[in-house]
């Protein structure tokens, strides 16, 4: 799921930063991990938005949308 992907990307970014600070990882690895984390965040929030839009569409279709 998107939430699991976000959690994994968060952990990868954390570990990559630790490796960099310990001198066993590169700056490129950090930038890549941070970029992938931002993409996972975008995907996660996009999925939430899509679910909310679908819920509203369903409520409109069934006449249960509260104003």
Coordinates of C-alpha atoms in Angstrom, one line a residue:
X1 CA 0.0 0.0 0.0
X2 CA 1.0 3.6 -0.3
X3 CA 1.3 3.9 3.5
X4 CA 3.8 0.9 3.6
X5 CA 5.8 2.5 0.7
X6 CA 5.9 5.8 2.6
X7 CA 7.1 4.0 5.8
X8 CA 9.8 2.1 3.8
X9 CA 11.0 5.2 2.1
X10 CA 11.2 7.0 5.4
X11 CA 13.3 4.2 6.9
X12 CA 15.6 4.1 3.8
X13 CA 16.1 7.8 4.0
X14 CA 16.9 7.6 7.8
X15 CA 19.4 4.7 7.3
X16 CA 21.0 6.5 4.3
X17 CA 21.5 9.6 6.3
X18 CA 23.1 7.6 9.1
X19 CA 25.4 5.9 6.7
X20 CA 26.4 9.2 5.2
X21 CA 27.1 10.7 8.6
X22 CA 29.3 7.6 9.5
X23 CA 31.2 8.1 6.3
X24 CA 30.1 4.9 4.6
X25 CA 27.4 6.4 2.3
X26 CA 27.6 9.0 -0.4
X27 CA 25.8 12.3 -0.8
X28 CA 24.2 11.0 -4.0
X29 CA 22.6 8.1 -2.0
X30 CA 21.2 10.6 0.5
X31 CA 19.8 12.8 -2.3
X32 CA 18.3 9.8 -4.0
X33 CA 16.7 8.5 -0.8
X34 CA 15.3 11.9 0.0
X35 CA 13.9 12.2 -3.5
X36 CA 12.3 8.8 -3.3
X37 CA 10.9 9.8 0.1
X38 CA 9.3 12.9 -1.3
X39 CA 7.8 10.9 -4.2
X40 CA 6.4 8.4 -1.7
X41 CA 4.9 11.2 0.3
X42 CA 3.3 12.7 -2.8
X43 CA 1.9 9.3 -3.8
X44 CA 0.5 8.7 -0.3
X45 CA -1.3 12.1 -0.1
X46 CA -2.5 11.7 -3.7
X47 CA -4.1 8.3 -2.8
X48 CA -5.8 9.9 0.2
X49 CA -7.1 12.7 -2.0
X50 CA -8.3 10.3 -4.6
X51 CA -10.2 8.3 -1.9
X52 CA -11.9 11.4 -0.6
X53 CA -12.9 12.4 -4.1
X54 CA -14.3 8.9 -4.7
X55 CA -16.2 9.1 -1.5
X56 CA -17.8 12.5 -2.4
X57 CA -18.6 11.2 -5.9
X58 CA -20.4 8.2 -4.3
X59 CA -22.3 10.4 -1.9
X60 CA -23.4 12.6 -4.8
X61 CA -24.5 9.6 -6.8
X62 CA -26.5 8.1 -4.0
X63 CA -27.9 11.5 -2.8
X64 CA -26.3 11.2 0.6
X65 CA -23.9 14.2 0.3
X66 CA -24.4 16.4 3.3
X67 CA -24.1 20.2 2.6

